[in-house]
Short mmCIF file of C-alpha atoms in Angstrom, two decimals:
data_model
loop_
_atom_site.label_atom_id
_atom_site.label_comp_id
_atom_site.label_asym_id
_atom_site.label_seq_id
_atom_site.Cartn_x
_atom_site.Cartn_y
_atom_site.Cartn_z
CA UNK A 174 -2.19 -18.16 -14.80
CA UNK A 175 -1.86 -19.99 -17.66
CA UNK A 176 0.26 -17.43 -19.31
CA UNK A 177 2.55 -17.24 -16.51
CA UNK A 178 2.92 -20.86 -16.62
CA UNK A 179 3.95 -21.21 -20.25
CA UNK A 180 6.33 -18.36 -19.97
CA UNK A 181 7.81 -19.72 -16.64
CA UNK A 182 8.59 -23.07 -18.47
CA UNK A 183 9.57 -21.37 -21.69
CA UNK A 184 12.08 -18.98 -19.99
CA UNK A 185 12.82 -19.01 -16.37
CA UNK A 186 13.13 -22.67 -16.13
CA UNK A 187 15.04 -23.80 -19.03
CA UNK A 188 17.43 -20.82 -19.15
CA UNK A 189 18.18 -21.03 -15.16
CA UNK A 190 17.15 -24.47 -14.16
CA UNK A 191 16.26 -23.04 -10.64
CA UNK A 192 13.14 -24.09 -8.72
CA UNK A 193 10.80 -21.57 -8.97
CA UNK A 194 6.80 -22.29 -8.26
CA UNK A 195 4.17 -20.32 -9.06
CA UNK A 196 1.16 -19.40 -6.68
CA UNK A 197 -1.78 -17.37 -5.50
CA UNK A 198 -2.80 -16.27 -2.04
CA UNK A 199 -5.59 -18.74 -2.17
CA UNK A 200 -2.95 -21.66 -2.41
CA UNK A 201 -1.46 -20.48 1.27
CA UNK A 202 -2.39 -23.22 4.07
CA UNK A 203 -1.83 -20.45 6.92
CA UNK A 204 -1.77 -22.90 9.71
CA UNK A 205 0.60 -25.31 7.99
CA UNK A 206 2.70 -22.52 6.73
CA UNK A 207 3.01 -24.35 3.44
CA UNK A 208 1.91 -23.57 -0.20
CA UNK A 209 -0.03 -25.90 -2.55
CA UNK A 210 1.81 -24.51 -5.53
CA UNK A 211 2.43 -25.32 -9.26
CA UNK A 212 5.81 -26.92 -9.88
CA UNK A 213 7.41 -27.27 -13.30
CA UNK A 214 8.85 -30.60 -14.36
CA UNK A 215 11.56 -29.85 -16.91
CA UNK A 216 11.99 -33.46 -17.92
CA UNK A 217 8.30 -34.21 -18.77
CA UNK A 218 7.15 -30.33 -19.63
CA UNK A 219 4.20 -30.43 -17.44
CA UNK A 220 2.93 -28.44 -14.24
CA UNK A 221 1.63 -30.29 -11.15
CA UNK A 222 0.21 -29.29 -7.86
CA UNK A 223 2.47 -29.73 -4.80
CA UNK A 224 3.02 -28.67 -1.13
CA UNK A 225 5.91 -26.53 -0.77
CA UNK A 226 7.67 -24.38 2.26
CA UNK A 227 6.93 -20.97 2.34
CA UNK A 228 9.53 -18.54 0.35
CA UNK A 229 11.38 -16.05 1.55
CA UNK A 230 11.25 -14.05 -1.66
CA UNK A 231 8.46 -13.07 -3.62
CA UNK A 232 7.74 -11.91 -7.12
CA UNK A 233 4.26 -10.13 -6.87
CA UNK A 234 2.70 -10.31 -10.11
CA UNK A 235 -1.09 -9.65 -9.05
CA UNK A 236 -3.03 -6.68 -10.63
CA UNK A 237 -4.54 -4.14 -8.73
CA UNK A 238 -8.63 -4.84 -9.30
CA UNK A 239 -11.42 -4.57 -7.68
CA UNK A 240 -12.03 -8.13 -6.69
CA UNK A 241 -12.01 -10.81 -3.70
CA UNK A 242 -8.99 -12.24 -5.28
CA UNK A 243 -7.00 -8.78 -4.68
CA UNK A 244 -8.57 -8.52 -1.46
CA UNK A 245 -6.80 -11.65 -0.66
CA UNK A 246 -3.41 -10.38 -2.18
CA UNK A 247 -3.84 -7.00 0.31
CA UNK A 248 -4.07 -9.70 3.13
CA UNK A 249 -1.33 -11.81 2.44
CA UNK A 250 0.98 -8.88 2.03
CA UNK A 251 -0.08 -7.67 5.15
CA UNK A 252 0.23 -10.77 6.86
CA UNK A 253 3.87 -11.84 4.90
CA UNK A 254 5.17 -8.19 4.87
CA UNK A 255 8.60 -9.83 6.46
CA UNK A 256 9.37 -11.68 3.53
CA UNK A 257 11.31 -10.36 0.66
CA UNK A 258 9.10 -8.74 -2.22
CA UNK A 259 11.24 -7.75 -5.23
CA UNK A 260 8.58 -5.21 -6.08
CA UNK A 261 6.08 -2.70 -4.15
CA UNK A 262 3.04 -1.37 -5.38
CA UNK A 263 2.68 2.08 -6.92
CA UNK A 264 0.00 4.07 -5.91
CA UNK A 265 -2.77 5.37 -8.11
CA UNK A 266 -2.12 7.74 -11.29
CA UNK A 267 -3.24 10.64 -9.49
CA UNK A 268 -0.93 10.23 -6.56
CA UNK A 269 2.02 9.08 -9.29
CA UNK A 270 1.54 12.13 -11.26
CA UNK A 271 1.62 14.38 -8.05
CA UNK A 272 4.96 12.71 -7.26
CA UNK A 273 6.44 13.54 -10.56
CA UNK A 274 5.43 17.07 -10.06
CA UNK A 275 7.53 17.22 -6.99
CA UNK A 276 10.89 17.34 -8.92
CA UNK A 277 11.44 19.72 -11.66
CA UNK A 278 13.36 16.93 -13.64
CA UNK A 279 10.10 15.63 -14.65
CA UNK A 280 7.56 18.62 -14.83
CA UNK A 281 8.44 19.18 -18.44
CA UNK A 282 7.25 15.42 -19.39
CA UNK A 283 3.78 15.43 -17.54
CA UNK A 284 0.51 16.54 -19.20
CA UNK A 285 -1.54 18.82 -17.22
CA UNK A 286 -3.79 16.91 -15.11
CA UNK A 287 -6.70 17.50 -12.70
CA UNK A 288 -8.35 15.18 -9.99
CA UNK A 289 -11.97 15.72 -11.44
CA UNK A 290 -14.28 17.09 -9.19
CA UNK A 291 -16.70 19.12 -11.08
CA UNK A 292 -17.06 20.39 -14.62
CA UNK A 293 -14.55 23.17 -13.91
CA UNK A 294 -11.99 20.98 -13.72
CA UNK A 295 -12.93 19.67 -17.28
CA UNK A 296 -13.35 23.64 -18.52
CA UNK A 297 -9.74 24.57 -17.46
CA UNK A 298 -8.03 21.65 -19.17
CA UNK A 299 -10.26 22.36 -22.31
CA UNK A 300 -8.99 26.19 -22.10
CA UNK A 301 -5.48 25.14 -22.70
CA UNK A 302 -5.78 21.86 -24.65
CA UNK A 303 -7.97 21.08 -27.61
CA UNK A 304 -8.07 17.61 -26.82
CA UNK A 305 -8.91 16.20 -23.08
CA UNK A 306 -8.91 12.40 -21.71
CA UNK A 307 -10.86 11.42 -18.98
CA UNK A 308 -9.18 7.99 -17.20
CA UNK A 309 -9.91 6.26 -14.12
CA UNK A 310 -7.12 7.17 -11.21
CA UNK A 311 -6.87 3.24 -11.23
CA UNK A 312 -7.59 1.92 -14.15
CA UNK A 313 -5.66 -0.51 -16.26
CA UNK A 314 -5.94 -1.84 -20.15
CA UNK A 315 -7.43 1.30 -21.41
CA UNK A 316 -10.77 0.70 -19.64
CA UNK A 317 -13.38 3.15 -18.80
CA UNK A 318 -11.32 6.10 -21.21
CA UNK A 319 -13.09 9.16 -22.68
CA UNK A 320 -11.51 11.48 -25.34
CA UNK A 321 -12.94 14.72 -25.73
CA UNK A 322 -11.86 17.46 -29.13
CA UNK A 323 -13.09 20.46 -29.33
CA UNK A 324 -14.27 21.19 -32.83
CA UNK A 325 -13.32 23.78 -34.95
CA UNK A 326 -16.67 24.57 -36.24
CA UNK A 327 -17.39 25.94 -33.15
CA UNK A 328 -15.86 26.37 -29.57
CA UNK A 329 -19.18 24.91 -27.66
CA UNK A 330 -19.03 21.69 -30.16
CA UNK A 331 -17.14 18.52 -28.95
CA UNK A 332 -16.61 15.27 -30.63
CA UNK A 333 -16.77 12.58 -27.75
CA UNK A 334 -15.83 8.89 -28.33
CA UNK A 335 -14.46 6.32 -25.69
CA UNK A 336 -14.09 2.90 -24.30
CA UNK A 337 -16.26 1.53 -21.74
CA UNK A 338 -14.86 -0.49 -18.45
CA UNK A 339 -15.72 -3.91 -20.41
CA UNK A 340 -13.50 -2.29 -23.39
CA UNK A 341 -16.78 -1.69 -25.68
CA UNK A 342 -15.76 0.86 -28.20
CA UNK A 343 -17.91 4.13 -27.70
CA UNK A 344 -18.73 5.34 -31.39
CA UNK A 345 -17.84 9.04 -32.07
CA UNK A 346 -20.72 11.51 -31.49
CA UNK A 347 -20.77 15.35 -31.64
CA UNK A 348 -22.36 17.06 -28.52
CA UNK A 349 -22.96 20.56 -27.42
CA UNK A 350 -21.04 22.09 -24.12
CA UNK A 351 -23.92 21.12 -22.04
CA UNK A 352 -24.60 17.80 -23.09
CA UNK A 353 -20.91 17.11 -22.55
CA UNK A 354 -20.72 18.45 -18.73
CA UNK A 355 -23.48 15.78 -18.05
CA UNK A 356 -22.03 13.02 -19.99
CA UNK A 357 -18.58 13.45 -18.02
CA UNK A 358 -20.55 13.83 -14.57
CA UNK A 359 -22.20 10.55 -15.27
CA UNK A 360 -19.01 8.85 -16.44
CA UNK A 361 -17.32 9.74 -13.34
CA UNK A 362 -19.65 8.85 -10.59
CA UNK A 363 -18.76 6.02 -8.46
CA UNK A 364 -15.16 6.71 -8.77
CA UNK A 365 -12.36 8.94 -9.12
CA UNK A 366 -11.04 10.22 -12.47
CA UNK A 367 -8.56 12.12 -14.04
CA UNK A 368 -8.80 14.68 -16.75
CA UNK A 369 -5.68 15.27 -19.01
CA UNK A 370 -4.39 17.38 -21.42
CA UNK A 371 -4.49 15.26 -24.66
CA UNK A 372 -1.39 14.98 -26.83
CA UNK A 373 -1.63 14.67 -30.76
CA UNK A 374 -1.09 11.25 -31.35
CA UNK A 375 -2.85 10.76 -34.44
CA UNK A 376 -1.45 9.11 -37.55
CA UNK A 377 -2.32 9.84 -41.08
CA UNK A 378 -4.46 6.24 -40.55
CA UNK A 379 -6.63 8.19 -38.29
CA UNK A 380 -5.41 5.76 -35.66
CA UNK A 381 -4.13 6.69 -32.18
CA UNK A 382 -0.67 5.52 -31.18
CA UNK A 383 1.91 5.72 -28.10
CA UNK A 384 5.03 3.62 -27.07
CA UNK A 385 5.80 1.17 -24.20
CA UNK A 386 9.12 1.38 -22.80
CA UNK A 387 10.15 -1.13 -20.40
CA UNK A 388 13.13 -0.35 -17.74
CA UNK A 389 14.30 -3.22 -15.49
CA UNK A 390 16.80 -4.03 -12.91
CA UNK A 391 19.77 -6.50 -14.23
CA UNK A 392 21.60 -9.17 -12.53
CA UNK A 393 23.88 -6.45 -10.59
CA UNK A 394 20.54 -4.74 -9.22
CA UNK A 395 21.12 -1.83 -11.58
CA UNK A 396 18.26 -0.32 -13.37
CA UNK A 397 18.75 -0.81 -17.13
CA UNK A 398 16.42 -0.14 -20.36
CA UNK A 399 15.08 -3.42 -21.95
CA UNK A 400 13.38 -2.30 -24.85
CA UNK A 401 10.81 0.19 -26.04
CA UNK A 402 7.90 -0.63 -29.03
CA UNK A 403 5.34 1.24 -30.60
CA UNK A 404 1.56 0.48 -29.97
CA UNK A 405 -1.22 1.49 -32.71
CA UNK A 406 -4.75 1.30 -31.47
CA UNK A 407 -7.43 -0.30 -33.35
CA UNK A 408 -9.92 1.31 -35.52
CA UNK A 409 -11.94 3.72 -33.96
CA UNK A 410 -10.22 3.02 -30.65
CA UNK A 411 -9.13 6.12 -28.46
CA UNK A 412 -6.34 3.77 -26.77
CA UNK A 413 -3.55 2.21 -28.45
CA UNK A 414 -3.71 -0.83 -25.91
CA UNK A 415 -3.16 -4.31 -27.27
CA UNK A 416 -5.64 -6.09 -25.12
CA UNK A 417 -8.09 -3.54 -26.92
CA UNK A 418 -7.38 -4.84 -30.26
CA UNK A 419 -4.23 -2.37 -31.04
CA UNK A 420 -1.01 -4.00 -32.50
CA UNK A 421 2.84 -3.51 -31.98
CA UNK A 422 5.53 -2.13 -34.02
CA UNK A 423 9.35 -1.67 -33.71
CA UNK A 424 9.67 2.01 -32.06
CA UNK A 425 12.35 2.84 -34.26
CA UNK A 426 10.01 2.38 -37.39
CA UNK A 427 7.13 4.05 -35.82
CA UNK A 428 9.18 7.14 -34.50
CA UNK A 429 10.80 7.38 -38.22
CA UNK A 430 7.75 7.55 -39.79
CA UNK A 431 6.29 9.71 -37.04
CA UNK A 432 9.00 12.70 -36.78
CA UNK A 433 10.51 12.18 -40.29
CA UNK A 434 13.69 11.31 -40.13
CA UNK A 435 15.96 8.62 -38.31
CA UNK A 436 17.81 11.36 -37.09
CA UNK A 437 14.67 12.54 -34.73
CA UNK A 438 13.86 8.92 -33.90
CA UNK A 439 17.20 8.12 -32.53
CA UNK A 440 17.32 11.43 -30.71
CA UNK A 441 13.80 10.78 -29.07
CA UNK A 442 14.55 7.46 -28.24
CA UNK A 443 17.72 8.20 -26.24
CA UNK A 444 15.80 10.85 -24.72
CA UNK A 445 13.35 8.56 -23.74
CA UNK A 446 15.72 6.00 -22.35
CA UNK A 447 17.13 8.81 -19.58
CA UNK A 448 13.43 9.88 -18.94
CA UNK A 449 12.75 6.01 -18.05
CA UNK A 450 15.46 5.02 -15.97
CA UNK A 451 15.41 8.60 -13.73
CA UNK A 452 11.64 7.70 -13.44
CA UNK A 453 12.34 4.21 -12.18
CA UNK A 454 15.01 5.39 -9.59
CA UNK A 455 12.71 8.34 -8.50
CA UNK A 456 9.45 6.36 -8.05
CA UNK A 457 11.55 3.55 -6.29
CA UNK A 458 13.06 6.14 -3.91
CA UNK A 459 9.62 7.55 -3.31
CA UNK A 460 7.58 4.22 -2.77
CA UNK A 461 9.79 1.42 -2.26
CA UNK A 462 11.50 -1.57 -4.08
CA UNK A 463 11.12 -2.11 -7.37
CA UNK A 464 11.81 -4.85 -10.26
CA UNK A 465 10.79 -3.41 -13.40
CA UNK A 466 8.76 -0.55 -14.64
CA UNK A 467 7.11 0.19 -17.72
CA UNK A 468 6.26 3.73 -18.87
CA UNK A 469 3.55 4.67 -21.36
CA UNK A 470 5.11 7.36 -23.73
CA UNK A 471 3.53 9.98 -25.83
CA UNK A 472 5.60 11.77 -28.21
CA UNK A 473 4.40 14.62 -30.25
CA UNK A 474 5.69 15.76 -33.62
CA UNK A 475 8.25 17.88 -32.02
CA UNK A 476 9.66 14.98 -30.29
CA UNK A 477 8.62 16.34 -26.77
CA UNK A 478 7.73 13.48 -24.48
CA UNK A 479 5.22 12.81 -22.18
CA UNK A 480 4.40 10.55 -19.51
CA UNK A 481 0.96 8.89 -19.43
CA UNK A 482 1.00 6.80 -16.87
CA UNK A 483 3.53 4.05 -15.14
CA UNK A 484 2.99 0.42 -14.30
CA UNK A 485 5.03 -1.79 -12.02
CA UNK A 486 3.99 -4.90 -13.16
CA UNK A 487 3.80 -4.84 -16.47
CA UNK A 488 2.99 -7.34 -19.87
CA UNK A 489 5.75 -7.98 -22.03
CA UNK A 490 3.87 -8.96 -25.57
CA UNK A 491 4.36 -5.81 -26.82
CA UNK A 492 7.64 -7.13 -27.87
CA UNK A 493 6.84 -10.58 -29.05
CA UNK A 494 4.01 -8.94 -31.28
CA UNK A 495 6.72 -6.04 -32.59
CA UNK A 496 8.95 -9.13 -33.73
CA UNK A 497 11.56 -8.22 -31.34
CA UNK A 498 11.90 -11.67 -29.85
CA UNK A 499 15.69 -10.82 -28.28
CA UNK A 500 13.87 -7.98 -26.39
CA UNK A 501 11.06 -10.24 -25.35
CA UNK A 502 13.13 -12.81 -24.01
CA UNK A 503 15.34 -10.41 -21.90
CA UNK A 504 12.19 -8.64 -20.39
CA UNK A 505 11.03 -12.54 -19.18
CA UNK A 506 14.71 -13.25 -18.14
CA UNK A 507 15.83 -10.21 -16.22
CA UNK A 508 13.66 -10.06 -13.21
CA UNK A 509 15.12 -13.62 -12.29
CA UNK A 510 18.46 -12.35 -12.83
CA UNK A 511 17.69 -9.71 -10.40
CA UNK A 512 16.08 -12.14 -8.15
CA UNK A 513 18.98 -14.20 -7.84
CA UNK A 514 21.38 -11.08 -7.26
CA UNK A 515 18.96 -10.39 -4.13
CA UNK A 516 19.17 -13.59 -3.07
CA UNK A 517 23.08 -13.50 -3.01
CA UNK A 518 23.15 -10.57 -1.61
CA UNK A 519 20.62 -10.96 1.29
CA UNK A 520 21.91 -14.58 1.69
CA UNK A 521 18.38 -15.71 1.43
CA UNK A 522 17.73 -19.85 2.46
CA UNK A 523 16.18 -20.62 -0.77
CA UNK A 524 15.95 -19.14 -4.44
CA UNK A 525 13.51 -16.97 -6.08
CA UNK A 526 9.86 -17.82 -6.29
CA UNK A 527 7.16 -16.47 -8.07
CA UNK A 528 3.48 -15.34 -7.03
CA UNK A 529 0.82 -15.50 -10.13
CA UNK A 530 -2.21 -13.76 -11.01
#
């Protein structure tokens, strides 16, 4: 909540001078049909709680999680579904993956993925890929991921490492196939997990990397690329997530190093942009209205692009942390530009307002 307040005060309100409030479902007084919301005062530069009338346009920034707060959100959206939301929730990673596979345009960009049900699913992916990832179907932030690599010295010996749901790093260790099956089975108990083909993403430093692409609707309601940045994971980490200790770098710099030339880097970025815009339009067609979408991309040494996952409520710090302040500012302001476009076109009785998590 504090992060949302600071971003709004720096960008949304100062740029647009619009009436914006921040609230959670817990701030709603149902019988009064009012919200005890946070309101920003431009002159004093402070936030305070005030009672406000209920909005008819909402930007839901709440993350999917197993918590009472998320249950509150589900009830909130069910009760107030008649209001205008700038975005709709996407389904879990498995459903999104299956949705992509329904269209030939995206199949070449999807790493082979199975819903884990038994060791047979693990074996199937290991036959075609020397590296396999086990990940939660609904996880975020790089939590709960295992990386498995078949070692060259023996087909029945595997290197396994990962990150627990608490983000604690699991140090690499070598295990035989029978032990691997047991570890994966225990890892996947109590939840839905995916078994996914691994894409070679290890840099010369030994760290793993990928790319975060952000596409957003502009002030005319049209999808546009906002920016793309590289993410390099922490030492001993199998993921590149910033919250897990990774760092950000401009995509064009990292891609040039990875692919070996400026020409190849530019070509990959253009291909990625087209893919991102097409994916956003397709997912919106499949699941309902979206305001923005982040795609986590893997790009191999040949420049082949794979979609690792998508996020309809993305963080934006990757751009500020890569030193791209102009893209960071654009990433913050575009949702409000789009909200104002929706407001004008729907003739809504009040300006856009924001739900914070």
